[in-house]
XYZ file of C-alpha atoms in Angstrom:
618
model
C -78.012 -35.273 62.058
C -77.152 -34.599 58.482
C -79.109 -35.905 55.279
C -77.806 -35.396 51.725
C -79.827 -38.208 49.902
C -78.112 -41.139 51.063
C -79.005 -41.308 55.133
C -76.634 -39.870 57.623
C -74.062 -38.461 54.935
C -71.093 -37.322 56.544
C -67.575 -35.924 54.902
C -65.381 -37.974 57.340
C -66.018 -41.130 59.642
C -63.501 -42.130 61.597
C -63.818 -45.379 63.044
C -62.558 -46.068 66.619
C -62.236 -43.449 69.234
C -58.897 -44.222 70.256
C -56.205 -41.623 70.615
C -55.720 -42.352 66.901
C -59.340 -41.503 66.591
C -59.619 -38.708 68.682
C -57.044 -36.748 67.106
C -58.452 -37.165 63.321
C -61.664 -36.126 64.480
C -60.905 -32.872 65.882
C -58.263 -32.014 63.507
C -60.753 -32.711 60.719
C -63.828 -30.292 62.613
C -61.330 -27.346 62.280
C -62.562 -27.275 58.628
C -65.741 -26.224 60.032
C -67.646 -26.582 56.666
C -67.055 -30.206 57.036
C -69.428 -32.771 58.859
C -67.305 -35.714 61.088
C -68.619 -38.927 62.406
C -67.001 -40.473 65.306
C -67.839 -44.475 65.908
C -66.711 -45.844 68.861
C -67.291 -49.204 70.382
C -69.821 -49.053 73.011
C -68.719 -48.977 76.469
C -65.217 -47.466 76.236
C -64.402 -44.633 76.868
C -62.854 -42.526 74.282
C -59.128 -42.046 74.405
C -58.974 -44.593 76.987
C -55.174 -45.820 78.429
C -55.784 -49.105 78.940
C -52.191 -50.194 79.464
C -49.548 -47.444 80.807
C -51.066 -44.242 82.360
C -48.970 -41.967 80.447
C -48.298 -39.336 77.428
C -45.107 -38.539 75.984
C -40.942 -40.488 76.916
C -38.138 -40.858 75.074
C -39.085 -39.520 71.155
C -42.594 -39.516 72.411
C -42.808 -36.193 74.224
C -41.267 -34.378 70.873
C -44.275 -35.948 68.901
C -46.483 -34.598 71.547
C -45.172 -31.283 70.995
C -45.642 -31.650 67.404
C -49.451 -32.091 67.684
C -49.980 -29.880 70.019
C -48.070 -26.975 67.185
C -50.079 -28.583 64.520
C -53.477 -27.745 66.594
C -53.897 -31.137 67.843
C -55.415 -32.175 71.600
C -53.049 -34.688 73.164
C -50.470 -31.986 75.001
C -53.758 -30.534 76.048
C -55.550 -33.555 77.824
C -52.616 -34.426 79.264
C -51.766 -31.346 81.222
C -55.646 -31.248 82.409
C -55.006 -34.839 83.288
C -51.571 -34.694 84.575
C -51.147 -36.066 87.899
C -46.949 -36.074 87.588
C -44.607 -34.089 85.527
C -41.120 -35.368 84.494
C -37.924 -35.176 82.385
C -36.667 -37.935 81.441
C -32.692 -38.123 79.810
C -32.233 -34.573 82.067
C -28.519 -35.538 82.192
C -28.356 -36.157 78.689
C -27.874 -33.432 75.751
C -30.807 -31.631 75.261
C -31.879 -33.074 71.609
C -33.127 -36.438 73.851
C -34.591 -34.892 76.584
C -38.116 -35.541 76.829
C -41.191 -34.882 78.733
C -42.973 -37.390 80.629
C -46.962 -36.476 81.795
C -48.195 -39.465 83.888
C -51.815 -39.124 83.472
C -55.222 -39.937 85.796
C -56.977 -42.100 83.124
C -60.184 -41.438 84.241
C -60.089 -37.870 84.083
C -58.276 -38.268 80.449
C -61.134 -39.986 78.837
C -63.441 -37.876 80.790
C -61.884 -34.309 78.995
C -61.565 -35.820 75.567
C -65.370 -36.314 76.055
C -65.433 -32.995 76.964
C -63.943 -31.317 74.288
C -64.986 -33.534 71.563
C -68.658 -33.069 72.711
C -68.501 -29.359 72.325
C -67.529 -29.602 68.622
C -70.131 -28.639 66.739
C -69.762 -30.388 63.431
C -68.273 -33.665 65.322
C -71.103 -36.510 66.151
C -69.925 -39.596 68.651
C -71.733 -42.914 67.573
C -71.323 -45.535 69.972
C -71.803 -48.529 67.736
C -70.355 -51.836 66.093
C -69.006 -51.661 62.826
C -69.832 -54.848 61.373
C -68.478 -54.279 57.385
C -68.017 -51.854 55.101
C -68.815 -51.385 51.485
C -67.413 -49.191 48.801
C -70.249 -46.753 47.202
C -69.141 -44.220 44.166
C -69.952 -41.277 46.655
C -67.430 -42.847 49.502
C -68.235 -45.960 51.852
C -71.461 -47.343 53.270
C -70.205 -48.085 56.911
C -72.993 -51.110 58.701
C -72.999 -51.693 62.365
C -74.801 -53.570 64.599
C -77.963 -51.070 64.621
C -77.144 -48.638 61.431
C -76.194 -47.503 58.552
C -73.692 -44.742 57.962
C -72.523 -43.011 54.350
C -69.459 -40.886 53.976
C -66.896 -39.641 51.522
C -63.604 -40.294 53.400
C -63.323 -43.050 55.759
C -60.599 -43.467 58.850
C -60.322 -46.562 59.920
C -58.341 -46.535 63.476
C -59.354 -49.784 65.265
C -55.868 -50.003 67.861
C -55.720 -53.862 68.702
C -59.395 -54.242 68.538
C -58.924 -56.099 65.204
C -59.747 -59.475 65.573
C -58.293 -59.284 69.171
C -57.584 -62.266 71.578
C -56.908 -62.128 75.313
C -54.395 -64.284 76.908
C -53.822 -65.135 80.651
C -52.353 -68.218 81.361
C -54.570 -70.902 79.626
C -57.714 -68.457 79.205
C -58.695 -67.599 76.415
C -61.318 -64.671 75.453
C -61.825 -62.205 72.094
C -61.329 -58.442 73.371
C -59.769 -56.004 72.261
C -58.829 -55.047 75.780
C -60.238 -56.367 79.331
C -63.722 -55.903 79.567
C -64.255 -54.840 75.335
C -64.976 -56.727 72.784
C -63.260 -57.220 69.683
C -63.908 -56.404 66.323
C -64.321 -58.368 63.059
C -61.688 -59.483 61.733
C -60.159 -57.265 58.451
C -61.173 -59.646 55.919
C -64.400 -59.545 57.244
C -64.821 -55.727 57.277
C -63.102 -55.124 53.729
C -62.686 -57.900 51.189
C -59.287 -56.472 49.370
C -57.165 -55.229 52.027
C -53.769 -57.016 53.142
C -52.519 -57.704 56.821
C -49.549 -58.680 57.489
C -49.033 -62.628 57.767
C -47.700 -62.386 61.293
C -50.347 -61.121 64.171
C -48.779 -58.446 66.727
C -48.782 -58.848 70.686
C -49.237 -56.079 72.797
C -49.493 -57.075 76.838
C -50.204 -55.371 79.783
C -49.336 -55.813 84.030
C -51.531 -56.689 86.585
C -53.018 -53.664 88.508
C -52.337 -53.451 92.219
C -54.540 -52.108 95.119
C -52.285 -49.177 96.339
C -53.236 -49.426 99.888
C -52.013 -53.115 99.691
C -47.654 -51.822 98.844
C -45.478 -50.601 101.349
C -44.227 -47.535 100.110
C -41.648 -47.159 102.865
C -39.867 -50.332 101.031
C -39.821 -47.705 97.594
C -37.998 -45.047 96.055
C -40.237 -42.359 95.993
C -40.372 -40.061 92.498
C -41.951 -36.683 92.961
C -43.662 -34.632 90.363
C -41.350 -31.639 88.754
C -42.789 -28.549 89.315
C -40.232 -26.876 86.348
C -41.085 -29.389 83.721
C -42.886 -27.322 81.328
C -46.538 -28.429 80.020
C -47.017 -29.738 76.243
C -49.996 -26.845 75.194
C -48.361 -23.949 74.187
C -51.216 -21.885 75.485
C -50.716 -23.620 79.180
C -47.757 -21.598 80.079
C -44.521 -23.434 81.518
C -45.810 -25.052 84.490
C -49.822 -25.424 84.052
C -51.091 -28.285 86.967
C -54.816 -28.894 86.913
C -54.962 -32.121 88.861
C -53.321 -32.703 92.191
C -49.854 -33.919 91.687
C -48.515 -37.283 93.293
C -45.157 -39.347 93.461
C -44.857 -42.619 91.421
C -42.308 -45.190 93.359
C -39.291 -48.013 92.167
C -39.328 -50.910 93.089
C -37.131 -53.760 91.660
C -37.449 -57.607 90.617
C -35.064 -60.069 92.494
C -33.671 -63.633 91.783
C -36.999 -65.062 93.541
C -38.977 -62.915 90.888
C -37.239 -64.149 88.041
C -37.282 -68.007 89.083
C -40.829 -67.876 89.629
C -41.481 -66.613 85.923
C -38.388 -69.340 84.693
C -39.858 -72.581 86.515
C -43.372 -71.994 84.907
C -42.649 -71.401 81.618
C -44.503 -74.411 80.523
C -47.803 -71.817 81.636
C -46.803 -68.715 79.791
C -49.214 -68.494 76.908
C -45.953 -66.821 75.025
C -43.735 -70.114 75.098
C -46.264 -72.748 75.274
C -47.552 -72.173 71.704
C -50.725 -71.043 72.260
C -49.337 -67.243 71.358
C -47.805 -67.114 67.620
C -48.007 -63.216 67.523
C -44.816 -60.970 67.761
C -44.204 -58.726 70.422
C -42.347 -55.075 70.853
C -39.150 -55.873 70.873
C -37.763 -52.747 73.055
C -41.339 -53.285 75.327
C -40.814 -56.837 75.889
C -42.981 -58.794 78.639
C -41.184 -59.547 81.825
C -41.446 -63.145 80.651
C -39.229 -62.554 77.937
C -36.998 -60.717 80.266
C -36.508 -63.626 82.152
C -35.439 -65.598 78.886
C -33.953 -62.677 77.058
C -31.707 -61.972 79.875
C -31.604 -65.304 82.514
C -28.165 -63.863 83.811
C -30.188 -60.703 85.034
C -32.610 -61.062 87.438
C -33.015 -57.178 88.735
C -34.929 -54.961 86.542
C -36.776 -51.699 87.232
C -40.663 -51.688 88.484
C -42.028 -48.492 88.474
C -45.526 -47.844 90.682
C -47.752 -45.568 88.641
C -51.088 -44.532 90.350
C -53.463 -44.727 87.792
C -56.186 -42.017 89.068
C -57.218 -40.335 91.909
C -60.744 -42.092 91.465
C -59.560 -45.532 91.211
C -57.835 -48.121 93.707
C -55.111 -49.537 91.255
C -51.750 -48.761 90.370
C -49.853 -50.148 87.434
C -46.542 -51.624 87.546
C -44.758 -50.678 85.075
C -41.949 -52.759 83.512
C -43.669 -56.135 84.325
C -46.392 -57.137 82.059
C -47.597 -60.525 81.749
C -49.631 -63.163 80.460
C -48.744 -65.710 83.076
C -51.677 -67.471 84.685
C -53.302 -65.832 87.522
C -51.749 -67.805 90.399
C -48.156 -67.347 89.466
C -48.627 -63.249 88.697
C -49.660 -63.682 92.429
C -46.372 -65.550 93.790
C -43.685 -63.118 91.665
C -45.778 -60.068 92.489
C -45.028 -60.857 96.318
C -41.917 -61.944 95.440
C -40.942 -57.912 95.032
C -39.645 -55.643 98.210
C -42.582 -53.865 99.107
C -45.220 -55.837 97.623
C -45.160 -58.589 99.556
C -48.487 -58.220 100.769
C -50.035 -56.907 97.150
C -53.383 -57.577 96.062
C -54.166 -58.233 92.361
C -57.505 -56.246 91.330
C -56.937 -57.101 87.887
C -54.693 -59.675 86.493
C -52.340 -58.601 83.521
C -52.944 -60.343 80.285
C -51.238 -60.011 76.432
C -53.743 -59.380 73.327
C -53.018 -60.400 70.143
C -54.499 -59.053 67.123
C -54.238 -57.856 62.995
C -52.365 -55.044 61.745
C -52.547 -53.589 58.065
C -49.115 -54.189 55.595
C -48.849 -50.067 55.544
C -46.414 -50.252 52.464
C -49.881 -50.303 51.036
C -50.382 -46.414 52.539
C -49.053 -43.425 50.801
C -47.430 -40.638 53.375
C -50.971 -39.050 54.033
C -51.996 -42.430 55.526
C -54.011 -42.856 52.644
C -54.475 -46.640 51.002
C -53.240 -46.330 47.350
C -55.417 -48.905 45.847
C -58.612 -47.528 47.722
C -58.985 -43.278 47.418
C -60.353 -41.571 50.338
C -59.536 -44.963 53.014
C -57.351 -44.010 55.562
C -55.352 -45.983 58.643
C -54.243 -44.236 61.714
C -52.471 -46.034 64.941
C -52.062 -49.772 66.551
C -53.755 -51.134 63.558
C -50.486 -49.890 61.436
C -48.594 -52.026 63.504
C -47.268 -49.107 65.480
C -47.062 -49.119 70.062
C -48.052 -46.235 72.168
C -50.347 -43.772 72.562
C -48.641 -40.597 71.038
C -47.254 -42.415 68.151
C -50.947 -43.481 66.898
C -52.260 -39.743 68.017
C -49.722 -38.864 65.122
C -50.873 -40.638 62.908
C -54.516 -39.859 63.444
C -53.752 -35.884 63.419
C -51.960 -36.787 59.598
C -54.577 -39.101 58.294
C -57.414 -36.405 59.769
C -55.675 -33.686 58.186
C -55.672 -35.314 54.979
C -58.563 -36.621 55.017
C -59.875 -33.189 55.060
C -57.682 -31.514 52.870
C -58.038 -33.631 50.372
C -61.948 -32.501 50.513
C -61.140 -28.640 49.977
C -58.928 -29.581 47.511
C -55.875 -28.477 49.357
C -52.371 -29.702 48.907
C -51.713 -33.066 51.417
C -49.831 -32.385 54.817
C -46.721 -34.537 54.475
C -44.238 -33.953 57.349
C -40.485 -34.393 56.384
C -38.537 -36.499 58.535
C -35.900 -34.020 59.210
C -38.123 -31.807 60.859
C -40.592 -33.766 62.486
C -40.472 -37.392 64.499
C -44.185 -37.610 63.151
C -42.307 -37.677 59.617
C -39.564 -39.908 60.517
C -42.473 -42.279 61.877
C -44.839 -42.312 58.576
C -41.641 -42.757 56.682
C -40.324 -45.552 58.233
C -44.355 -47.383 58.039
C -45.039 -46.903 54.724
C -41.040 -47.985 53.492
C -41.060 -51.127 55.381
C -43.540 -54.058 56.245
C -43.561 -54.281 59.730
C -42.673 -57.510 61.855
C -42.513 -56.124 65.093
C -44.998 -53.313 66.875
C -43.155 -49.892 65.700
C -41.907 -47.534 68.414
C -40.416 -44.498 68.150
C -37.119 -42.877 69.360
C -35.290 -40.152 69.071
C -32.136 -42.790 67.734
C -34.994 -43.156 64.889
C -33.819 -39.889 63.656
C -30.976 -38.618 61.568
C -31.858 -35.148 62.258
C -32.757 -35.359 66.380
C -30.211 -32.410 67.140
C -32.307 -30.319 64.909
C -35.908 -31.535 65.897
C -35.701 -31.089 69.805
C -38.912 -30.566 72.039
C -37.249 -27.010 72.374
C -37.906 -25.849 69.542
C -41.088 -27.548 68.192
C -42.987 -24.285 67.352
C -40.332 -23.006 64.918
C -40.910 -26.268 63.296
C -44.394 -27.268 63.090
C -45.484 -23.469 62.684
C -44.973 -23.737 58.673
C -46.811 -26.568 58.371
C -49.666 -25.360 60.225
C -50.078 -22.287 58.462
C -50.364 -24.450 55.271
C -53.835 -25.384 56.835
C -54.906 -21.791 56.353
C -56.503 -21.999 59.860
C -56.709 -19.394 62.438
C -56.759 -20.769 66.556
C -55.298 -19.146 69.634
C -52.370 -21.309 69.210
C -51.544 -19.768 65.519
C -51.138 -16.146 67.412
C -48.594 -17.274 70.435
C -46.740 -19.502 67.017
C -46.617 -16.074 65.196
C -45.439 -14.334 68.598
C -42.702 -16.832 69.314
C -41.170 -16.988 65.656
C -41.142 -13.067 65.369
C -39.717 -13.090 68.863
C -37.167 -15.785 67.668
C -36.046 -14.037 64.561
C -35.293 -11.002 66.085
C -33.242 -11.604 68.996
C -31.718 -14.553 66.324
C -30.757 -12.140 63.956
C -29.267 -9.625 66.449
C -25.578 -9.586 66.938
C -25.352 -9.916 71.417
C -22.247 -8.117 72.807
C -20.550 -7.572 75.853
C -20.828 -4.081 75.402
C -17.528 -1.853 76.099
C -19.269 0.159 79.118
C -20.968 -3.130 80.512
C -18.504 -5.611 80.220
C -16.536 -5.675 83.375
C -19.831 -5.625 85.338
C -21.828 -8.451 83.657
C -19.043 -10.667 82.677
C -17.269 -10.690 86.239
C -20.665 -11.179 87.749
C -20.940 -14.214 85.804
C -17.433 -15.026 85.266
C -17.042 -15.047 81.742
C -14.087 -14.176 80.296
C -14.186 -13.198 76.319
C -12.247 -11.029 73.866
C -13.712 -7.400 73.254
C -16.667 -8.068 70.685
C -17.173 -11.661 71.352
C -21.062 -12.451 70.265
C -23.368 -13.800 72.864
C -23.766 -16.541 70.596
C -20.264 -17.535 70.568
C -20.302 -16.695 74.419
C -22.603 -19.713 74.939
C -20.480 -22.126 72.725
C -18.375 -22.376 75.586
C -18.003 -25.785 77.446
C -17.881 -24.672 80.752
C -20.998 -22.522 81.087
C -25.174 -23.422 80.991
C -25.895 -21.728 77.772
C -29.923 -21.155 79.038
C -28.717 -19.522 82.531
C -26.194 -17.673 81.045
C -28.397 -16.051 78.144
C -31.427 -15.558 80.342
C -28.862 -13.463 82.628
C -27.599 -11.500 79.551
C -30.863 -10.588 78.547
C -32.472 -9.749 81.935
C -29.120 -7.272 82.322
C -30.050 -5.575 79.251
C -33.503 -5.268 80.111
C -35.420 -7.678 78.185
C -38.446 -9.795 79.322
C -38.959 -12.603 77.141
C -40.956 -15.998 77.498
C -38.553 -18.471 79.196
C -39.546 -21.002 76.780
C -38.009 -18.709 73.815
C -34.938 -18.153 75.508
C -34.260 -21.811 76.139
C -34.704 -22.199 72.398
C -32.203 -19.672 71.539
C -29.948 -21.017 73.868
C -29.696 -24.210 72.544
C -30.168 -23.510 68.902
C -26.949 -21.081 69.827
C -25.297 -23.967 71.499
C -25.696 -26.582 68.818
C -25.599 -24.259 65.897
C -22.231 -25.437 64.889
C -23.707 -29.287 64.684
C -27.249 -28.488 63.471
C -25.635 -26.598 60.075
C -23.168 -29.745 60.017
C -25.939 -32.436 59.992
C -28.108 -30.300 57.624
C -25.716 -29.321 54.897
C -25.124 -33.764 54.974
C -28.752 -33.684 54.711
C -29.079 -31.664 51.813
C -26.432 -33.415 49.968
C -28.827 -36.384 51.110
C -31.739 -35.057 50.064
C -30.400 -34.637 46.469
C -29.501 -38.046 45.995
C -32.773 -39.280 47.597
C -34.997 -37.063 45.641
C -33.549 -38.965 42.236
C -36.355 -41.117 40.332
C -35.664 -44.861 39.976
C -37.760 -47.229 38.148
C -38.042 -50.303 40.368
C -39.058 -52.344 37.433
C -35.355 -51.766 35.959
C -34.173 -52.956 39.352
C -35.532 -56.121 39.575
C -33.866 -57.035 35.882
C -30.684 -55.645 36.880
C -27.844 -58.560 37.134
C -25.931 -55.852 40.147
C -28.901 -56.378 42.521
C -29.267 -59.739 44.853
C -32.744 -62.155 44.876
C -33.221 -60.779 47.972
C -33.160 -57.370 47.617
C -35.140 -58.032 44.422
C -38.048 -59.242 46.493
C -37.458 -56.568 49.173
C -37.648 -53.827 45.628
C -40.426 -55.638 44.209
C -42.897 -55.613 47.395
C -42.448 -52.051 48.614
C -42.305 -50.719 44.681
C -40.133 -48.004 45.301
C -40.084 -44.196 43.235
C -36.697 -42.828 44.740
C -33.559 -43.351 45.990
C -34.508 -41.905 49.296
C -37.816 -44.896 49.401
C -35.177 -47.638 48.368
C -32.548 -46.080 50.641
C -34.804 -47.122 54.291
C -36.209 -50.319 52.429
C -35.363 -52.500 55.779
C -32.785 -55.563 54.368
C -31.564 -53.547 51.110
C -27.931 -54.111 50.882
C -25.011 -51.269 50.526
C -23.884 -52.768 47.596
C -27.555 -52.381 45.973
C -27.353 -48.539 47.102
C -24.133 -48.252 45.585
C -25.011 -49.788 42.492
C -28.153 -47.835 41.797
C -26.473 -44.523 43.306
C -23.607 -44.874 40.684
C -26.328 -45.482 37.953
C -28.058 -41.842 39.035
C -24.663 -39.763 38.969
C-alpha cells in the first residue's frame, strides 16, 4: 500500500469494476509512475456479464477493435474467453460487418482477474463506497470499512446506482441478481445532476440446457475464419472449446401469454416509471409494440462451460415467475424448460452527461470522471469505451499531457462521447454503425490505421505499438505502389482469374470492378508476384481500394463540415436572438453550446435554427 501523508494516497480510483472499470484501470497502470485503486463491490466478480454473454455486434465489434489499437483489454478477454466466433451483416458491405465473440462468463471474469492482478501499480479493493468528499489534494472516498484519498476519481457504478429489481410484484434493491445496490447519487455527491427520468435495463430467464430439445433448433456453429479482436492473437486465435448457439422462435401462444397478463408486468402496471432501450426492448413490449407480430427470434446462448444455464436471448422479462414459466414452454423446443433463474428488469440513476466534457471529465468538478451504464449508455463494449477514455485522461491529465479526444469521423468511440455529452439522454444509448456519418471510413478492417495515431500520442511502448508500426509501414507501401498487370504476366494471371483490363490498368482500379471479390482477387495478385503479407493487411487494402472512390467523397463533405462546425458561437447571443424558437432556446440554453458542430447534434434543434446561425457565421 501507498502512504503520502493522507492514508492510502493513490493518483487514480476508479470506482466499480465493471467493464467500464476494468478498462480505466489498466489503461491508467500503463503510466507506470502512477498508483491506481480499483473498488469493487464485494462479491462480484470483476467484468462480470450479467445479462448477454457476449462482446462486440453491430457498431460494437468496431469499438472493440478500437480498444484493443488503443492498448485496451476487452478484444483480449474475449478471445481467451471465446466460446463462439461470428460475423454478423456478412452479406452486407463491409463498413457494417461486425464481429460477434460469444463469451464463457465465468472464464471472462476469471482472466480480467488475472491480468488485472498482475499489474503492479493496480490494487483491487473489494469494498462499499458509502460517500465521497471533495479534499484540495483530490477526493476522500468512505466505504463501509475505509478510507481512501486520491487525486483523480472514476466513478463507473453500471446500474448499481440506486438500483431496483423487478419480477412480477417483487421487489428488491440490487444492482443485479444476487448484488446489492449502491447509494443513491445524491447520497454519494451532494452537487451532481441525474437525469429526472430513471433508466431500465432487463434481463431473460436462464434455462437448464439439458432441459431444451435441440433437435427442435437451428443450430449456429462457431466460424473458424472470423478473425480475433487482439491484434497480437493472429486471425483465428481459439483458447476455449468452441460450441454452437441455437434459434428458436416465439409463436402466437407465446405472445398471448405475455398479452393476457399484462395487468402483472411490473412495466405496464405502474410499478416501473423508468425508460427502457428502445432498439433492446423487453419481449413485453414486443408484444405491445408489435401485437400484429407474434414470431420473433430466440437465440440459445450457452453461457459457460462451468455452468448449467443458457440465456435466451431476445426475450427478457420482468413478468412474474409463473407466467415466464407458461411462455417459456410455450416455445418449440422448450417445452419441457426449466427456469434456474427467473429474468427480472433493474431500474436505476444515470448522470445528465451534458455536464461531461469529451474526456469524460465533469466540468464543474476537475479531476471527477464518469465511464459506462451510469452515463446512461447499454452494453458492455460501449461502457469499456468509455472507461479506456476517461482512464486515459484521467492519467494524462496527471503528466500533464494533452487529453485523448477521439474524433467521430475516425472512431465509433468518438461518435459515442459526442453524441453523450451533446444531448441529455432519455433513453439507454446504444451504438450503431447508422450512428456514424463516416462508417465507410471507420470499418473493423482497418482499425489499426486509425487508432495507431492516437495511441502513439500516449508516448507508450507495448507489443501491440510494434505489429501497429509493422502494419502501417506495410500499408503505406504496397498503398503507395502503382499494381500492374505487367506486359510479360498479363495473359497468364489475368486469364487465370478472368479479368479482363486495358494494358496498364492499376490493381487498384482492377478491384473497383463490380463483378469480382476485391480481397480474393488482390491476395491472388500478390501471391503471383511473390509477396507474403498478413491476410489481415491485405483485406484492408482491398477494401480501402474498393471504397476509395466513396471514402474521398464522404471526407472531402466532411471537411467542408468540419469548417462550418469548427466556427465559435456564443450561445448567450442565441437565446436573445428573435430567428431562434422557445424551444430550441431551452434546448441552446441547457447544453450551452461553443460551436456550430455542438449546436449542430443538439437532439430537437430545428433546420431553420442551423440555417439561421450558419448564415450569421458566413
Amino acid at each position: 500500500m501507498w502512504n503520502t501523508g493522507l492514508r492510502f494516497m493513490y493518483d487514480i480510483i476508479i470506482v466499480g469494476g465493471g467493464h467500464a472499470g476494468v478498462e480505466a484501470a489498466q489503461i491508467a497502470s500503463q503510466f507506470k509512475d502512477l498508483k491506481i485503486g480499483l473498488i469493487s463491490m464485494p462479491g462480484v466478480g470483476l467484468a462480470s456479464a450479467p445479462c448477454n454473454p457476449s462482446i462486440g455486434g453491430v457498431g460494437k465489434g468496431q469499438v472493440v477493435r478500437e480498444i484493443d489499437a488503443l492498448g485496451g483489454m476487452t478484444g483480449i478477454l474475449a478471445d481467451k474467453a471465446g466460446i463462439q466466433f461470428r460475423t454478423l451483416n456478412e452479406s452486407k458491405g463491409y463498413a457494417v460487418q461486425s464481429t460477434r465473440v460469444q463469451i464463457d462468463k465465468v472464464r471472462y471474469s476469471e482472466f480480467a482477474e488475472d491480468f488485472l492482478s498482475k499489474i503492479d501499480n493496480i490494487n483491487i479493493i473489494r469494498e462499499k463506497v458509502i460517500s465521497v468528499i471533495r479534499v484540495d489534494c483530490g477526493f476522500r472516498i468512505n466505504t463501509d470499512s475505509s478510507t481512501w484519498n486520491t487525486k483523480k476519481l472514476i466513478f463507473t457504478v453500471g446500474t448499481f446506482l440506486n438500483g431496483k429489481l423487478h419480477t412480477g410484484y417483487e421487489q428488491s434493491s440490487g444492482g443485479r441478481s444476487d448484488a446489492e445496490a449502491s447509494n443513491g447519487i445524491e447520497n454519494i455527491f451532494s452537487d451532481i445532476k441525474t437525469v429526472p427520468a430513471r433508466f431500465k435495463t432487463g434481463t431473460p430467464a436462464r434455462l437448464d440446457k439439458d432441459s431444451i430439445d435441440y433437435s427442435q433448433l437451428e443450430e449456429q456453429v462457431s466460424d473458424s475464419s472470423v478473425e480475433s479482436f487482439h491484434v497480437l492473437h493472429g486471425t483465428n486465435y481459439r483458447n476455449l472449446k468452441q460450441v454452437s448457439c441455437y434459434l428458436a422462435h416465439t409463436n402466437s401462444e407465446t405472445l398471448k401469454t405475455i398479452r393476457i397478463n399484462k395487468e402483472h408486468s411490473p412495466m405496464f402496471n405502474g410499478r416501473i416509471n423508468a425508460v427502457g432501450a428502445r432498439y433492446c426492448p423487453s419481449i413485453e413490449d414486443k408484444a405491445f409494440r408489435y401485437p400484429d407480430k407474434d414470431v420473433h427470434h430466440v437465440f440459445i446462448e450457452p453461457e459457460s462451460h462451468e455452468l448449467d444455464t443458457v440465456y435466451p436471448s431476445g426475450i427478457s422479462t420482468s413478468l412474474p415467475k409463473d407466467v415466464q414459466d407458461d411462455l417459456m414452454k410455450s416455445i418449440v423446443g422448450l417445452e419441457k424448460c426449466k427456469i434456474l433463474q427467473y429474468g427480472y428488469a433493474v431500474e436505476y440513476d444515470v448522470v445528465d452527461t451534458t455536464q461531461l466534457d469529451k474526456t469524460l471529465q465533469m466540468i464543474s468538478i476537475p479531476g471527477l470522471y464518469f465511464a459506462g451504464q451510469v452515463n446512461g449508455t447499454s452494453g458492455y463494449e460501449e461502457a469499456a469505451g468509455q472507461g479506456l477514455i476517461a482512464g486515459a485522461n484521467a492519467a494524462l491529465s496527471l503528466m500533464d499531457k494533452e487529453p485523448l479526444i477521439l474524433s467521430r469521423n475516425e472512431s465509433y468511440i468518438g461518435v459515442m462521447i459526442e453524441d453523450l455529452v451533446s444531448n441529455v439522454r432519455d433513453e439507454p444509448y446504444r451504438l450503431f454503425t447508422a450512428r456514424s456519418e463516416n462508417r465507410l471510413y471507420i470499418r473493423e478492417d482497418n482499425t489499426t490505421l486509425r487508432m495507431a495515431p492516437y495511441r502513439r500520442s500516449f508516448g507508450l511502448l507495448k507489443p501491440v505499438d510494434l505489429y501497429q508500426e509493422n502494419f502501417i509501414f506495410t500499408y503505406e507501401s504496397l498503398r503507395t505502389t502503382i499494381m500492374e498487370c505487367y506486359v510479360d504476366d498479363r495473359d497468364s494471371f489475368c486469364k487465370a482469374n478472368d479479368i479482363k483490363v486495358p494494358r496498364r490498368t492499376s490493381m487498384a482500379e482492377i478491384l473497383k470492378q463490380p463483378a469480382l471479390n476485391p480481397i480474393e482477387t488482390l491476395s491472388k495478385f500478390l501471391r503471383f508476384n511473390g509477396f507474403d503479407i498478413d491476410k489481415r493487411i491485405v483485406k484492408t487494402l482491398a477494401i480501402s481500394f474498393k471504397y476509395e472512390g466513396y471514402i474521398a467523397k464522404s471526407d472531402l463533405i466532411y471537411k467542408k463540415t468540419q469548417r462550418l462546425d469548427s466556427k465559435k458561437i456564443n450561445y448567450n447571443n442565441l437565446l436573445t436572438s428573435e430567428n431562434i424558437s422557445f424551444e430550441c432556446k431551452k434546448r441552446i440554453e441547457r447544453i450551452k453550446p461553443d460551436t456550430f458542430g455542438q449546436l449542430r447534434i443538439i437532439e430537437g434543434i430545428r433546420p431553420a435554427t442551423l440555417a439561421a446561425v450558419a448564415g450569421s457565421l458566413s
